[in-house]
Short mmCIF file of N, CA and C in Angstrom, two decimals:
data_model
loop_
_atom_site.label_atom_id
_atom_site.label_comp_id
_atom_site.label_asym_id
_atom_site.label_seq_id
_atom_site.Cartn_x
_atom_site.Cartn_y
_atom_site.Cartn_z
N MET A 1 167.07 28.78 131.55
CA MET A 1 166.57 30.04 132.09
C MET A 1 166.49 30.11 133.54
N THR A 2 167.02 31.09 134.22
CA THR A 2 167.15 31.37 135.48
C THR A 2 165.88 31.81 136.29
N ALA A 3 165.79 31.89 137.55
CA ALA A 3 164.68 32.37 138.39
C ALA A 3 164.29 33.84 137.98
N ASP A 4 165.24 34.55 137.72
CA ASP A 4 165.04 36.13 137.26
C ASP A 4 164.64 36.18 135.85
N GLY A 5 164.58 35.01 135.03
CA GLY A 5 164.06 35.10 133.71
C GLY A 5 165.18 35.28 132.63
N PHE A 6 166.31 35.49 132.95
CA PHE A 6 167.41 35.46 132.11
C PHE A 6 168.20 34.08 132.07
N MET A 7 168.74 33.81 130.89
CA MET A 7 169.67 32.76 130.73
C MET A 7 170.98 33.11 131.45
N GLY A 8 171.71 32.14 131.75
CA GLY A 8 172.89 32.42 132.49
C GLY A 8 174.05 31.86 131.44
N PRO A 9 175.37 31.93 132.00
CA PRO A 9 176.47 31.41 131.11
C PRO A 9 176.19 29.98 130.91
N PRO A 10 176.97 29.38 129.89
CA PRO A 10 177.80 30.08 128.90
C PRO A 10 176.86 30.99 127.85
N TRP A 11 177.50 32.10 127.70
CA TRP A 11 176.84 33.09 126.72
C TRP A 11 177.22 32.79 125.31
N GLN A 12 176.39 33.24 124.37
CA GLN A 12 176.79 33.09 123.02
C GLN A 12 177.68 34.22 122.73
N MET A 13 178.71 34.02 121.78
CA MET A 13 179.61 35.09 121.28
C MET A 13 179.53 35.23 119.77
N ASP A 14 179.54 36.43 119.26
CA ASP A 14 179.53 36.69 117.91
C ASP A 14 180.75 37.84 117.63
N TRP A 15 181.32 37.69 116.50
CA TRP A 15 182.30 38.68 116.05
C TRP A 15 181.85 39.45 114.87
N THR A 16 182.11 40.73 114.84
CA THR A 16 181.86 41.45 113.68
C THR A 16 183.03 40.94 112.63
N LEU A 17 182.59 41.04 111.29
CA LEU A 17 183.62 40.56 110.31
C LEU A 17 184.89 41.25 110.47
N LYS A 18 184.90 42.50 110.77
CA LYS A 18 186.25 43.21 110.90
C LYS A 18 187.07 42.64 112.17
N ALA A 19 186.35 42.41 113.18
CA ALA A 19 187.01 41.84 114.31
C ALA A 19 187.46 40.31 114.12
N GLN A 20 186.64 39.67 113.37
CA GLN A 20 187.04 38.20 113.09
C GLN A 20 188.27 38.21 112.12
N ALA A 21 188.28 39.07 111.16
CA ALA A 21 189.48 39.21 110.26
C ALA A 21 190.77 39.68 111.07
N ALA A 22 190.65 40.45 111.93
CA ALA A 22 191.76 40.94 112.82
C ALA A 22 192.22 39.81 113.80
N ARG A 23 191.31 39.03 114.32
CA ARG A 23 191.63 37.92 115.20
C ARG A 23 192.34 36.93 114.28
N ASP A 24 191.88 36.55 113.15
CA ASP A 24 192.55 35.47 112.26
C ASP A 24 193.86 35.89 111.77
N ALA A 25 194.07 37.12 111.63
CA ALA A 25 195.49 37.65 111.17
C ALA A 25 196.48 37.59 112.37
N LEU A 26 196.13 37.42 113.53
CA LEU A 26 197.08 37.38 114.73
C LEU A 26 197.87 36.15 114.65
N PRO A 27 199.08 36.23 115.31
CA PRO A 27 199.93 34.96 115.49
C PRO A 27 199.28 34.03 116.28
N GLU A 28 199.66 32.72 115.86
CA GLU A 28 199.02 31.60 116.61
C GLU A 28 199.04 31.65 118.20
N GLU A 29 200.24 32.12 118.62
CA GLU A 29 200.20 32.32 120.32
C GLU A 29 199.27 33.27 120.70
N VAL A 30 199.03 34.36 119.99
CA VAL A 30 198.22 35.43 120.47
C VAL A 30 196.65 34.91 120.31
N ARG A 31 196.50 34.15 119.19
CA ARG A 31 195.03 33.50 119.05
C ARG A 31 194.73 32.68 120.25
N LYS A 32 195.66 31.87 120.74
CA LYS A 32 195.42 31.24 122.00
C LYS A 32 195.09 31.97 123.16
N ILE A 33 195.70 33.09 123.28
CA ILE A 33 195.48 34.06 124.44
C ILE A 33 194.04 34.62 124.11
N VAL A 34 193.63 34.84 123.01
CA VAL A 34 192.39 35.46 122.57
C VAL A 34 191.29 34.36 123.03
N ASP A 35 191.60 33.10 122.74
CA ASP A 35 190.72 32.04 123.13
C ASP A 35 190.51 31.93 124.47
N ALA A 36 191.58 32.25 125.38
CA ALA A 36 191.36 32.26 126.84
C ALA A 36 190.58 33.48 127.28
N VAL A 37 190.65 34.54 126.54
CA VAL A 37 189.79 35.73 126.75
C VAL A 37 188.32 35.26 126.60
N ARG A 38 188.06 34.78 125.51
CA ARG A 38 186.75 34.29 125.07
C ARG A 38 186.19 33.35 126.05
N ALA A 39 187.07 32.49 126.51
CA ALA A 39 186.49 31.46 127.60
C ALA A 39 186.14 32.27 128.84
N GLU A 40 186.80 33.27 129.27
CA GLU A 40 186.57 34.13 130.46
C GLU A 40 185.12 34.89 130.27
N LEU A 41 185.02 35.49 129.09
CA LEU A 41 183.81 36.17 128.79
C LEU A 41 182.58 35.29 128.76
N VAL A 42 182.69 34.10 128.08
CA VAL A 42 181.47 33.38 127.92
C VAL A 42 181.03 32.53 129.05
N THR A 43 181.92 32.45 130.19
CA THR A 43 181.52 31.79 131.31
C THR A 43 181.36 32.92 132.57
N ALA A 44 181.57 34.07 132.26
CA ALA A 44 181.43 35.04 133.39
C ALA A 44 179.95 35.18 133.86
N GLU A 45 179.84 35.29 135.08
CA GLU A 45 178.31 35.37 135.64
C GLU A 45 177.85 36.90 135.13
N ASP A 46 178.63 37.78 135.16
CA ASP A 46 178.29 39.12 134.73
C ASP A 46 179.31 39.63 133.66
N PRO A 47 179.12 39.43 132.38
CA PRO A 47 180.09 39.83 131.37
C PRO A 47 180.47 41.42 131.33
N TYR A 48 179.70 42.15 132.00
CA TYR A 48 180.16 43.58 132.20
C TYR A 48 180.97 43.73 133.27
N PHE A 49 181.34 42.81 134.19
CA PHE A 49 182.21 42.87 135.28
C PHE A 49 182.02 44.20 136.01
N ARG A 50 180.69 44.30 136.65
CA ARG A 50 180.33 45.59 137.33
C ARG A 50 180.89 45.43 138.88
N GLY A 51 181.04 46.61 139.46
CA GLY A 51 181.44 46.62 140.77
C GLY A 51 182.81 46.85 141.06
N ILE A 52 183.19 46.92 142.26
CA ILE A 52 184.63 47.13 142.60
C ILE A 52 185.37 45.89 142.54
N GLU A 53 186.48 45.87 141.78
CA GLU A 53 187.28 44.76 141.56
C GLU A 53 186.55 43.46 141.12
N ALA A 54 185.61 43.79 140.31
CA ALA A 54 184.70 42.58 139.83
C ALA A 54 185.52 41.75 138.99
N ASP A 55 186.50 42.21 138.33
CA ASP A 55 187.39 41.35 137.38
C ASP A 55 188.57 40.89 138.22
N ALA A 56 188.55 40.90 139.49
CA ALA A 56 189.78 40.41 140.27
C ALA A 56 189.98 38.79 140.02
N ASP A 57 188.99 38.02 139.69
CA ASP A 57 189.16 36.62 139.47
C ASP A 57 189.84 36.29 138.08
N LEU A 58 189.96 37.26 137.20
CA LEU A 58 190.55 37.07 136.05
C LEU A 58 192.11 36.57 136.09
N PRO A 59 192.59 35.81 135.10
CA PRO A 59 193.91 35.43 135.08
C PRO A 59 194.97 36.69 135.07
N THR A 60 196.04 36.63 135.56
CA THR A 60 197.03 37.52 135.51
C THR A 60 197.29 38.16 134.05
N GLY A 61 197.24 39.42 134.00
CA GLY A 61 197.38 40.08 132.77
C GLY A 61 196.24 40.41 131.97
N MET A 62 195.03 40.20 132.65
CA MET A 62 193.69 40.46 132.05
C MET A 62 192.82 41.40 132.94
N ARG A 63 192.17 42.36 132.41
CA ARG A 63 191.30 43.18 133.14
C ARG A 63 190.21 43.77 132.17
N VAL A 64 189.18 44.19 132.83
CA VAL A 64 187.96 44.65 131.95
C VAL A 64 187.66 46.10 132.61
N GLY A 65 187.18 46.96 131.69
CA GLY A 65 186.59 48.23 132.11
C GLY A 65 185.60 48.83 131.07
N PRO A 66 184.92 49.66 131.47
CA PRO A 66 183.95 50.38 130.41
C PRO A 66 184.92 51.14 129.51
N VAL A 67 184.38 51.31 128.20
CA VAL A 67 185.09 52.05 127.09
C VAL A 67 185.04 53.62 127.66
N ARG A 68 183.90 53.81 127.95
CA ARG A 68 183.58 55.27 128.42
C ARG A 68 182.90 55.27 129.76
N SER A 69 183.58 55.82 130.84
CA SER A 69 183.03 55.85 132.17
C SER A 69 181.65 56.51 132.29
N SER A 70 181.38 57.43 131.39
CA SER A 70 180.00 58.10 131.30
C SER A 70 178.85 57.12 130.67
N ASP A 71 179.34 55.98 130.22
CA ASP A 71 178.30 54.98 129.60
C ASP A 71 178.52 53.66 130.39
N PRO A 72 178.08 53.41 131.65
CA PRO A 72 178.42 52.20 132.23
C PRO A 72 177.69 50.97 131.74
N LYS A 73 176.64 51.21 130.87
CA LYS A 73 175.98 50.07 130.31
C LYS A 73 176.44 49.77 128.89
N GLY A 74 177.37 50.57 128.44
CA GLY A 74 177.88 50.56 127.06
C GLY A 74 178.88 49.49 126.94
N ALA A 75 179.77 49.60 125.97
CA ALA A 75 180.73 48.80 125.48
C ALA A 75 181.70 48.64 126.47
N ARG A 76 182.43 47.38 126.67
CA ARG A 76 183.54 47.19 127.49
C ARG A 76 184.74 47.05 126.76
N ILE A 77 185.92 47.17 127.46
CA ILE A 77 187.17 46.87 126.77
C ILE A 77 187.80 45.83 127.73
N PHE A 78 188.33 44.74 127.08
CA PHE A 78 189.00 43.71 127.78
C PHE A 78 190.41 43.69 127.44
N PHE A 79 191.23 44.02 128.41
CA PHE A 79 192.64 44.08 128.21
C PHE A 79 193.40 42.57 128.29
N PHE A 80 194.35 42.27 127.56
CA PHE A 80 194.84 40.91 127.79
C PHE A 80 196.43 41.14 127.45
N ASP A 81 197.19 39.95 127.65
CA ASP A 81 198.60 40.00 127.44
C ASP A 81 199.25 41.19 128.01
N GLU A 82 198.89 41.40 129.38
CA GLU A 82 199.48 42.51 130.03
C GLU A 82 199.35 43.86 129.43
N GLY A 83 198.09 43.99 128.74
CA GLY A 83 197.80 45.28 128.14
C GLY A 83 198.40 45.42 126.77
N HIS A 84 199.02 44.51 126.24
CA HIS A 84 199.49 44.48 124.84
C HIS A 84 198.45 44.22 123.78
N GLY A 85 197.30 43.72 124.23
CA GLY A 85 196.09 43.68 123.35
C GLY A 85 194.85 43.87 124.03
N TRP A 86 193.85 44.23 123.26
CA TRP A 86 192.56 44.55 123.98
C TRP A 86 191.43 44.12 122.83
N LEU A 87 190.18 43.77 123.40
CA LEU A 87 189.03 43.82 122.41
C LEU A 87 187.93 44.45 123.09
N ILE A 88 187.09 44.96 122.23
CA ILE A 88 185.95 45.81 122.70
C ILE A 88 184.66 44.94 122.33
N TYR A 89 183.87 44.81 123.41
CA TYR A 89 182.71 43.98 123.12
C TYR A 89 181.56 44.61 123.88
N THR A 90 180.25 44.19 123.41
CA THR A 90 179.08 44.66 124.14
C THR A 90 178.27 43.39 124.42
N PHE A 91 177.45 43.51 125.41
CA PHE A 91 176.61 42.46 125.88
C PHE A 91 175.10 42.76 125.66
N VAL A 92 174.52 42.10 124.81
CA VAL A 92 173.13 42.13 124.56
C VAL A 92 172.33 41.23 125.56
N ARG A 93 171.75 41.70 126.59
CA ARG A 93 171.17 40.94 127.58
C ARG A 93 169.59 40.78 127.11
N ARG A 94 169.34 39.79 126.39
CA ARG A 94 167.97 39.38 126.02
C ARG A 94 167.42 38.11 126.71
N VAL A 95 166.24 38.07 126.92
CA VAL A 95 165.70 37.00 127.61
C VAL A 95 165.92 35.62 126.72
N GLU A 96 165.73 35.70 125.51
CA GLU A 96 165.69 34.55 124.67
C GLU A 96 167.13 34.10 124.33
N ASP A 97 168.03 35.14 124.11
CA ASP A 97 169.29 34.84 123.38
C ASP A 97 170.23 35.88 123.73
N PRO A 98 170.69 35.81 125.05
CA PRO A 98 171.80 36.94 125.36
C PRO A 98 172.99 36.60 124.63
N GLN A 99 173.80 37.63 124.23
CA GLN A 99 174.84 37.44 123.33
C GLN A 99 175.92 38.55 123.61
N LEU A 100 177.22 38.10 123.54
CA LEU A 100 178.36 38.92 123.43
C LEU A 100 178.61 39.22 121.89
N VAL A 101 179.01 40.46 121.74
CA VAL A 101 179.34 40.89 120.37
C VAL A 101 180.81 41.50 120.45
N VAL A 102 181.81 40.87 119.92
CA VAL A 102 183.17 41.48 119.76
C VAL A 102 183.22 42.38 118.63
N GLU A 103 183.36 43.73 118.84
CA GLU A 103 183.31 44.71 117.78
C GLU A 103 184.74 44.98 117.28
N GLU A 104 185.76 44.96 118.04
CA GLU A 104 187.15 45.30 117.67
C GLU A 104 188.01 44.46 118.43
N ILE A 105 189.29 44.16 117.82
CA ILE A 105 190.31 43.60 118.58
C ILE A 105 191.50 44.08 117.95
N PHE A 106 192.53 44.27 118.98
CA PHE A 106 193.93 44.91 118.59
C PHE A 106 195.00 44.22 119.47
N TRP A 107 196.18 44.01 118.90
CA TRP A 107 197.38 43.44 119.56
C TRP A 107 198.55 44.02 118.93
N GLN A 108 199.49 44.47 119.96
CA GLN A 108 200.81 44.86 119.36
C GLN A 108 201.98 44.23 120.16
#
């Protein structure tokens, strides 16, 4: 637990059953990219990547933004593989057990 009362990274990550099934159906090379995305998310100081160019430290081909600009504390979309894929996640910031939840994943 940090001084502000919240735990810090690495964050816990969970997948909905639908998102997990979609991830498991991806080709092996894409699953490796998704694993890199997971690593970036669980180690990020702020999984919502707030602020101007907050995701500038992400590897080439990855970027993050809100799903809806009118809901800045809502779900985020993480683009990967130069925009060929994305996953939608939320971050539940609880004192005891903060957690990322992947709700949907897509790649083409």
